[in-house]
JSON list of C-alpha atoms in Angstrom, two decimals:
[
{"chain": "C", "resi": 29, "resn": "UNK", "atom": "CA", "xyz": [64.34, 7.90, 31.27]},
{"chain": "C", "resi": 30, "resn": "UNK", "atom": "CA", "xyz": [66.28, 10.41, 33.99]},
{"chain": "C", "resi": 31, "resn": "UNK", "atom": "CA", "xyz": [63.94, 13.36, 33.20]},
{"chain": "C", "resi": 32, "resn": "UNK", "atom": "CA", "xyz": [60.81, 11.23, 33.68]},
{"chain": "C", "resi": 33, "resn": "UNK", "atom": "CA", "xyz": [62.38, 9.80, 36.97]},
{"chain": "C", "resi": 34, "resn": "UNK", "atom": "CA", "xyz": [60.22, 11.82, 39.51]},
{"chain": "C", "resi": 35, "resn": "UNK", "atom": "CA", "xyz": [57.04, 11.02, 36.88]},
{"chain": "C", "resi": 36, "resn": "UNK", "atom": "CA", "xyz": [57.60, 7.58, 36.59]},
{"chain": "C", "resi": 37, "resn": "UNK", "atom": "CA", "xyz": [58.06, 7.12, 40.44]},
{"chain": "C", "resi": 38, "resn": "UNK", "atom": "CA", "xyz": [54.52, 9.07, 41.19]},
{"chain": "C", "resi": 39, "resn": "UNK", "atom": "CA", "xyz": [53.39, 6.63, 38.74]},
{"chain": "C", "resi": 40, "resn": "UNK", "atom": "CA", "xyz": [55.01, 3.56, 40.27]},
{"chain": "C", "resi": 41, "resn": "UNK", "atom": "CA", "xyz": [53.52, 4.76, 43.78]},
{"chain": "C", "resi": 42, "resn": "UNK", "atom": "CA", "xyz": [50.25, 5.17, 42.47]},
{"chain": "C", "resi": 43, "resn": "UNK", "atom": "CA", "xyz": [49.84, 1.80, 41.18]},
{"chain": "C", "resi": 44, "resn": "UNK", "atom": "CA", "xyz": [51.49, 0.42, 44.72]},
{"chain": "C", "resi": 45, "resn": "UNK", "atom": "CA", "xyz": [48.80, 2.74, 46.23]},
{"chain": "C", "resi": 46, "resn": "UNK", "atom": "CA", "xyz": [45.53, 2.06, 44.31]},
{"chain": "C", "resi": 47, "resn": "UNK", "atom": "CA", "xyz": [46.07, -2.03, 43.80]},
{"chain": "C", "resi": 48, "resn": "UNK", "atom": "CA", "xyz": [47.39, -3.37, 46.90]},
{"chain": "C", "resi": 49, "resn": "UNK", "atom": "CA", "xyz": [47.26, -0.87, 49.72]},
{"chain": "C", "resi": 50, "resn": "UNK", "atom": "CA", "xyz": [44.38, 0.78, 49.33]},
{"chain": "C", "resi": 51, "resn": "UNK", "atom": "CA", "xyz": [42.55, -2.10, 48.46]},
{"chain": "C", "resi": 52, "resn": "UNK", "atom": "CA", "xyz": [43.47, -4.15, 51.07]},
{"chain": "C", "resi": 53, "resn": "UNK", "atom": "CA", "xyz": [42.72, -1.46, 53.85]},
{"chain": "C", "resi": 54, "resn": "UNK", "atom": "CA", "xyz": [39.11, -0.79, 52.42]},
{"chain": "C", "resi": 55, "resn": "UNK", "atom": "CA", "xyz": [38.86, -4.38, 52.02]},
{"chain": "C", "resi": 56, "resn": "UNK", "atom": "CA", "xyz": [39.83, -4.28, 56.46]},
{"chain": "C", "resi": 57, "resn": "UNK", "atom": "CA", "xyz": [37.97, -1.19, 56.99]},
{"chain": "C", "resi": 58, "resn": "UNK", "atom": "CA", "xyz": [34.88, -2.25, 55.46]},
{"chain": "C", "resi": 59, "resn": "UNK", "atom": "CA", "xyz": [34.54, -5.49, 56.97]},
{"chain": "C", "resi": 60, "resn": "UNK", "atom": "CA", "xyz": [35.53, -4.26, 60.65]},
{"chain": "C", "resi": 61, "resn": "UNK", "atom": "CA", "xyz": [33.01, -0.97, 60.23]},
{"chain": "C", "resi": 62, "resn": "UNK", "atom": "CA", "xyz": [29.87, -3.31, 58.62]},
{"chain": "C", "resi": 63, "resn": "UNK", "atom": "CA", "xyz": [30.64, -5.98, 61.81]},
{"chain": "C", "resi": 64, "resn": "UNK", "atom": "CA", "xyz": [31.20, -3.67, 64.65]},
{"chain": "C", "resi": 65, "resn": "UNK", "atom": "CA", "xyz": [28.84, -0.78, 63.81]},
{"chain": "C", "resi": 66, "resn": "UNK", "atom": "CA", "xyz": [25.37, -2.83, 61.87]},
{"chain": "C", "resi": 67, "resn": "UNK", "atom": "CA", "xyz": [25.81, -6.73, 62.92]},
{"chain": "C", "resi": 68, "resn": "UNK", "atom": "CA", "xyz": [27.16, -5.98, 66.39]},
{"chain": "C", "resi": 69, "resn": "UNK", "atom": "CA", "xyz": [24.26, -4.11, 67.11]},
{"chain": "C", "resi": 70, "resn": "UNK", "atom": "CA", "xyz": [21.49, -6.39, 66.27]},
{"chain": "C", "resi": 71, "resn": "UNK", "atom": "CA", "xyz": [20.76, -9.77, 67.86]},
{"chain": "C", "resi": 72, "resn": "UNK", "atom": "CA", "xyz": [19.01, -11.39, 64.92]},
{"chain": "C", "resi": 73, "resn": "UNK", "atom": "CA", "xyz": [22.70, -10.86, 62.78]},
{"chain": "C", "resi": 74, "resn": "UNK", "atom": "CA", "xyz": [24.74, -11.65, 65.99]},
{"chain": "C", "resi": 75, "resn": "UNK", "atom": "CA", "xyz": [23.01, -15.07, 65.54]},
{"chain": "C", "resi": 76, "resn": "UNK", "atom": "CA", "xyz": [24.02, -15.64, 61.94]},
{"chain": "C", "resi": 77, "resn": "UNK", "atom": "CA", "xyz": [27.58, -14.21, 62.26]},
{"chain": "C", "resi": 78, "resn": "UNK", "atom": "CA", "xyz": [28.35, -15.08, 66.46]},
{"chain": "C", "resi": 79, "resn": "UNK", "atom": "CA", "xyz": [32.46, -13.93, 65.88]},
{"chain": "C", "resi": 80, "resn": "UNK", "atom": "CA", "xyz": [33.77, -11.00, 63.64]},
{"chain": "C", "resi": 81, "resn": "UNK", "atom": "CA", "xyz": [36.48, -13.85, 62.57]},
{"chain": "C", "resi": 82, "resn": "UNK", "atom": "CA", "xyz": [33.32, -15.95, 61.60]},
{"chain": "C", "resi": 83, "resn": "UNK", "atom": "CA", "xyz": [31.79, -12.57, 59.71]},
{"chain": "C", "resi": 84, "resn": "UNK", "atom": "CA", "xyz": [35.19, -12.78, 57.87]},
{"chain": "C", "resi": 85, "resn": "UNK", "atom": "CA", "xyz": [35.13, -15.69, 56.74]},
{"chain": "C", "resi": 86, "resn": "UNK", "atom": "CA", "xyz": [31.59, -16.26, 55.92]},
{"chain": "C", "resi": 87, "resn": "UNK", "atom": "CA", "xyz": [31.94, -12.88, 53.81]},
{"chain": "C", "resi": 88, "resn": "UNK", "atom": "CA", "xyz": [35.17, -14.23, 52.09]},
{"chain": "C", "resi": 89, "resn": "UNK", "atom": "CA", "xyz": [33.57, -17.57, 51.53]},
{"chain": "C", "resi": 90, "resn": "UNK", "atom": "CA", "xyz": [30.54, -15.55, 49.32]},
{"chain": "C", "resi": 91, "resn": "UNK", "atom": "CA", "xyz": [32.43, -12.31, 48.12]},
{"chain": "C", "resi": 92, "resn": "UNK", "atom": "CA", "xyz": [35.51, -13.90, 47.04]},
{"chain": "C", "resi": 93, "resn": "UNK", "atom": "CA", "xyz": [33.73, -15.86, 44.35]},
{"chain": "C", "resi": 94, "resn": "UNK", "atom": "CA", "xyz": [31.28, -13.31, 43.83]},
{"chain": "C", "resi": 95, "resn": "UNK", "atom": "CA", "xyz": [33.64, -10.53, 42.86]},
{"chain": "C", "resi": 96, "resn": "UNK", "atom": "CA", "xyz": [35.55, -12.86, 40.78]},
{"chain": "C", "resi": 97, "resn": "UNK", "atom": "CA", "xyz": [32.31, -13.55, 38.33]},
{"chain": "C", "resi": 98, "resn": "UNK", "atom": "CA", "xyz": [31.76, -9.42, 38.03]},
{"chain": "C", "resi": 99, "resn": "UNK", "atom": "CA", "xyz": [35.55, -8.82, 37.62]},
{"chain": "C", "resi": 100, "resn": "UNK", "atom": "CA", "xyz": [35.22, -11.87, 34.45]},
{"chain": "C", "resi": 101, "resn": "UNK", "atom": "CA", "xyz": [31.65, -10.71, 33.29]},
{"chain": "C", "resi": 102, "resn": "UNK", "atom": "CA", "xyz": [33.46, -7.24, 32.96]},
{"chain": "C", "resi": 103, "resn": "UNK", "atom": "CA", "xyz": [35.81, -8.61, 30.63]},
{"chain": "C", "resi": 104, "resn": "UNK", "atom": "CA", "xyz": [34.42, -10.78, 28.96]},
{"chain": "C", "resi": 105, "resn": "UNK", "atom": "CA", "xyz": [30.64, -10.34, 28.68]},
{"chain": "C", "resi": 106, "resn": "UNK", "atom": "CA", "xyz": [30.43, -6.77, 29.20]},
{"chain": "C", "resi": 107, "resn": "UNK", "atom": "CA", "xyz": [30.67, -3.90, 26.70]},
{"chain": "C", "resi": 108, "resn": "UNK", "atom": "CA", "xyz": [32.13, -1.76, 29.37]},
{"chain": "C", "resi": 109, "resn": "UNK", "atom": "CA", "xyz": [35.99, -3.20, 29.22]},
{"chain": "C", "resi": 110, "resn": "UNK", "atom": "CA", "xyz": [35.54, -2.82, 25.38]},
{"chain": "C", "resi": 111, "resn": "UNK", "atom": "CA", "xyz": [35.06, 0.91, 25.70]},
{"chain": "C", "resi": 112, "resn": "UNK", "atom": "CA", "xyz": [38.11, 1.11, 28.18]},
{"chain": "C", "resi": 113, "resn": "UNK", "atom": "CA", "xyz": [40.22, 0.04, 25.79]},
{"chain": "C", "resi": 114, "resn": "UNK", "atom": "CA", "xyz": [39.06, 2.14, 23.13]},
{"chain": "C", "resi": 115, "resn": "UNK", "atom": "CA", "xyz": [39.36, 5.18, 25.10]},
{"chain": "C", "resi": 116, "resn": "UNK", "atom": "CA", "xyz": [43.11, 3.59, 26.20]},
{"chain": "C", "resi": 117, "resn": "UNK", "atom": "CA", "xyz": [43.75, 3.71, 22.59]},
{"chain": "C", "resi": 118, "resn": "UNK", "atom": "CA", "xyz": [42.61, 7.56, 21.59]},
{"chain": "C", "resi": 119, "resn": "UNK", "atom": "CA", "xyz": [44.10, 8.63, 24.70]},
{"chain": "C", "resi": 120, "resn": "UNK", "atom": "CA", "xyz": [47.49, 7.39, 24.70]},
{"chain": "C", "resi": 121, "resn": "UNK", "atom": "CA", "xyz": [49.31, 8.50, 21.53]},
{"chain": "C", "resi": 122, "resn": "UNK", "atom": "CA", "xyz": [52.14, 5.45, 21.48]},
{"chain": "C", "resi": 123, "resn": "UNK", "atom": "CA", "xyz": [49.00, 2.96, 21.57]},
{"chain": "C", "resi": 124, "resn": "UNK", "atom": "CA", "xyz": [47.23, 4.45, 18.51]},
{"chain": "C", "resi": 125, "resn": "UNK", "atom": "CA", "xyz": [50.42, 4.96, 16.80]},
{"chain": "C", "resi": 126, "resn": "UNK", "atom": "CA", "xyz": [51.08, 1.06, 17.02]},
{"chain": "C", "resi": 127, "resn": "UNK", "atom": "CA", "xyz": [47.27, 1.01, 15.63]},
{"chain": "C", "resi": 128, "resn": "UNK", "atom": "CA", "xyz": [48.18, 3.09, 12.45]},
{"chain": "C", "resi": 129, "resn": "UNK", "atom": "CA", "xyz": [51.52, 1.39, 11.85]},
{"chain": "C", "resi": 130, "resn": "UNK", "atom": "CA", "xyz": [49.61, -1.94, 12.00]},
{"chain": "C", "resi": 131, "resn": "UNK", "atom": "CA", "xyz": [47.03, -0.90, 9.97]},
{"chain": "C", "resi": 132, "resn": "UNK", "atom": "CA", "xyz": [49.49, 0.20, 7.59]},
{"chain": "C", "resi": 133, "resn": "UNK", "atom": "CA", "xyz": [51.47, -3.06, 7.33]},
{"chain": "C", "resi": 134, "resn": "UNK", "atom": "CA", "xyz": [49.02, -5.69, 7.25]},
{"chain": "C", "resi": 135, "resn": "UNK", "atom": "CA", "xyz": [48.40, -4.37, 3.34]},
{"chain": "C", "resi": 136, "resn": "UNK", "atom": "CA", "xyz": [51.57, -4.30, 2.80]},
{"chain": "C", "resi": 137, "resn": "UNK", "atom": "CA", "xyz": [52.51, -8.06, 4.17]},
{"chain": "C", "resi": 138, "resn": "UNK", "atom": "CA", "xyz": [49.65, -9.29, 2.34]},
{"chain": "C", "resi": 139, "resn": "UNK", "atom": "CA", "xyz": [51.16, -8.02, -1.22]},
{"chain": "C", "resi": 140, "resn": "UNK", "atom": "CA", "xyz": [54.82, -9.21, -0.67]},
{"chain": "C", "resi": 141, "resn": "UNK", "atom": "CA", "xyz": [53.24, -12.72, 0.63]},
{"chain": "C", "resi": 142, "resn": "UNK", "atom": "CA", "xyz": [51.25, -12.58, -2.84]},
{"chain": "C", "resi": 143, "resn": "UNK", "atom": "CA", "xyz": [54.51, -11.61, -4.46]},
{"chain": "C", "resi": 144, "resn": "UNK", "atom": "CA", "xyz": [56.95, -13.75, -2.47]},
{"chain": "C", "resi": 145, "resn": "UNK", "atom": "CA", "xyz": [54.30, -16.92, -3.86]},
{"chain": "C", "resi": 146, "resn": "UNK", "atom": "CA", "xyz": [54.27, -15.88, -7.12]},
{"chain": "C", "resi": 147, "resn": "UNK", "atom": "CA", "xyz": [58.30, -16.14, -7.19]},
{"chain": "C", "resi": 148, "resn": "UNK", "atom": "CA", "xyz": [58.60, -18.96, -5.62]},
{"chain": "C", "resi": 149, "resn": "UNK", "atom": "CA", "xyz": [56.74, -20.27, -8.50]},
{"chain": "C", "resi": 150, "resn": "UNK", "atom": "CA", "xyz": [59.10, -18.83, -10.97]},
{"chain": "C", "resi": 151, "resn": "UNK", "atom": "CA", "xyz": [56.35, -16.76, -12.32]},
{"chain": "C", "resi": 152, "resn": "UNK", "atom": "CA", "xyz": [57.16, -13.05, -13.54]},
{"chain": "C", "resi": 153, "resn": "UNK", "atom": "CA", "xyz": [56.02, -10.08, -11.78]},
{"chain": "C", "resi": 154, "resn": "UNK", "atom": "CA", "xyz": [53.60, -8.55, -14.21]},
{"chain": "C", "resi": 155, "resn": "UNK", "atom": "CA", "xyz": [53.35, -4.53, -14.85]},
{"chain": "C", "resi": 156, "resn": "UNK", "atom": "CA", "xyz": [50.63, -3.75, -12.44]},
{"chain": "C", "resi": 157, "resn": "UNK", "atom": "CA", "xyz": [52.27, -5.82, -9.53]},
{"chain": "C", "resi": 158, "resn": "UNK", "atom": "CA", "xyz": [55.32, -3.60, -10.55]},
{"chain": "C", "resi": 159, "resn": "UNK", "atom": "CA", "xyz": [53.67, -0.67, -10.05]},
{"chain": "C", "resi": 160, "resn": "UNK", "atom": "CA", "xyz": [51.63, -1.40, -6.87]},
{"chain": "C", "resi": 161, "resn": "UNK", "atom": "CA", "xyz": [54.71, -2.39, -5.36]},
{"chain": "C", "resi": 162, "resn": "UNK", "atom": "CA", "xyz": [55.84, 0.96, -5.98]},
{"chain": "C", "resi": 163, "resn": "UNK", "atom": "CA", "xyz": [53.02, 2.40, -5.04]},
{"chain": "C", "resi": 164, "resn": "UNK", "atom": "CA", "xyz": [53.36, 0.71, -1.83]},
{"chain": "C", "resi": 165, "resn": "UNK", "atom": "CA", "xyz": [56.87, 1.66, -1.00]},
{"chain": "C", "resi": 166, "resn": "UNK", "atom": "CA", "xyz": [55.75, 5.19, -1.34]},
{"chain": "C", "resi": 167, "resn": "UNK", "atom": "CA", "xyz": [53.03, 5.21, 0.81]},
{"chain": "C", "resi": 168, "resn": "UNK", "atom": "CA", "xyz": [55.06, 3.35, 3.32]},
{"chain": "C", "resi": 169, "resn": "UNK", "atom": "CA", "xyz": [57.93, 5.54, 2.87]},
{"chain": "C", "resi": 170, "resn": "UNK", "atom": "CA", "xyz": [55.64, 8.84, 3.40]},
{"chain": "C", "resi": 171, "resn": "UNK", "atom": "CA", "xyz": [54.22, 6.91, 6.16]},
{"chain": "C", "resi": 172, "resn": "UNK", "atom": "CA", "xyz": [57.71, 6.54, 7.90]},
{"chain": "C", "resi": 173, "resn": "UNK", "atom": "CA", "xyz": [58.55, 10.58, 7.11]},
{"chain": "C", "resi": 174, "resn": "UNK", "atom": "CA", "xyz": [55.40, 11.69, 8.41]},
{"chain": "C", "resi": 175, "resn": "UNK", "atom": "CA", "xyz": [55.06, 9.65, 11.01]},
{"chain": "C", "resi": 176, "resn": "UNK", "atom": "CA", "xyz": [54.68, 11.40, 14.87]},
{"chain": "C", "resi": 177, "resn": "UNK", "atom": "CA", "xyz": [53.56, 10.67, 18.33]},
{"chain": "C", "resi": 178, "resn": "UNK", "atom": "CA", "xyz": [51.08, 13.43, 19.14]},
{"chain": "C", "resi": 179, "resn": "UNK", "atom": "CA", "xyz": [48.49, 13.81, 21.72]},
{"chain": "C", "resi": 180, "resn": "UNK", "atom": "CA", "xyz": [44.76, 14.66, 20.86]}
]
């Protein structure tokens, strides 16, 4: 973690930047520049929104909710989160390497579930269970030796 110190703190101050103070401020800019430069300026929008404190809170009172049905139809009823996280996955090595080890296991728990029933039964392991168990343990084992973390 010491030689990634100076990474991991650009990183840190990024995400401080980009979520909270940069939002916020073009959240204050763009609310004070829309009132004072378009509504300010014409009567007929001075009448709907008399007070830049009213303009706030009018804004708030539709945006707010708006913003929070696209930021959930992004998620959850858009194909465009989806995509994110595949591209999260083929670009960051550590998250497809959790893919492949998972991909890897899940056969693997499945046969020594089947096997662990079959015992508990008092049944004997035939031949072929012998052998794909085996089997198994190899390609886990050459899994585990050949295993690395490598960008793409």
């Amino acid at each position: 973690m010491g030689k990634n110190l100076a990474f991991r703190a650009w990183f840190y101050f990024r995400q401080g930047w980009t979520t909270y103070f940069a939002f916020i401020f073009a959240a204050i800019n763009t609310l004070t520049v829309t009132y004072f430069l378009a509504i300010d300026k014409y009567p007929v929008l001075k009448n709907i929104f008399p007070s830049f404190v009213e303009y706030v809170v009018i804004i708030a009172s539709v945006g707010l909710p708006l913003l929070i049905f696209i930021g959930y139809a992004h998620y959850k009823k858009s194909s465009a989160f989806k995509a994110e996280a595949d591209i999260s996955i083929e670009a960051n090595p550590h998250l497809r390497r959790i893919l492949i080890n998972t991909e890897m296991l899940l056969p693997a728990y499945l046969t020594i579930t089947e096997m662990m029933i079959k015992l508990s039964k008092n049944e004997k392991l035939t031949e072929s269970q012998l052998e794909e168990i085996s089997k198994l343990q190899k390609e886990l084992e050459a899994h585990i030796n050949n295993r690395v973390v490598e960008k793409t």
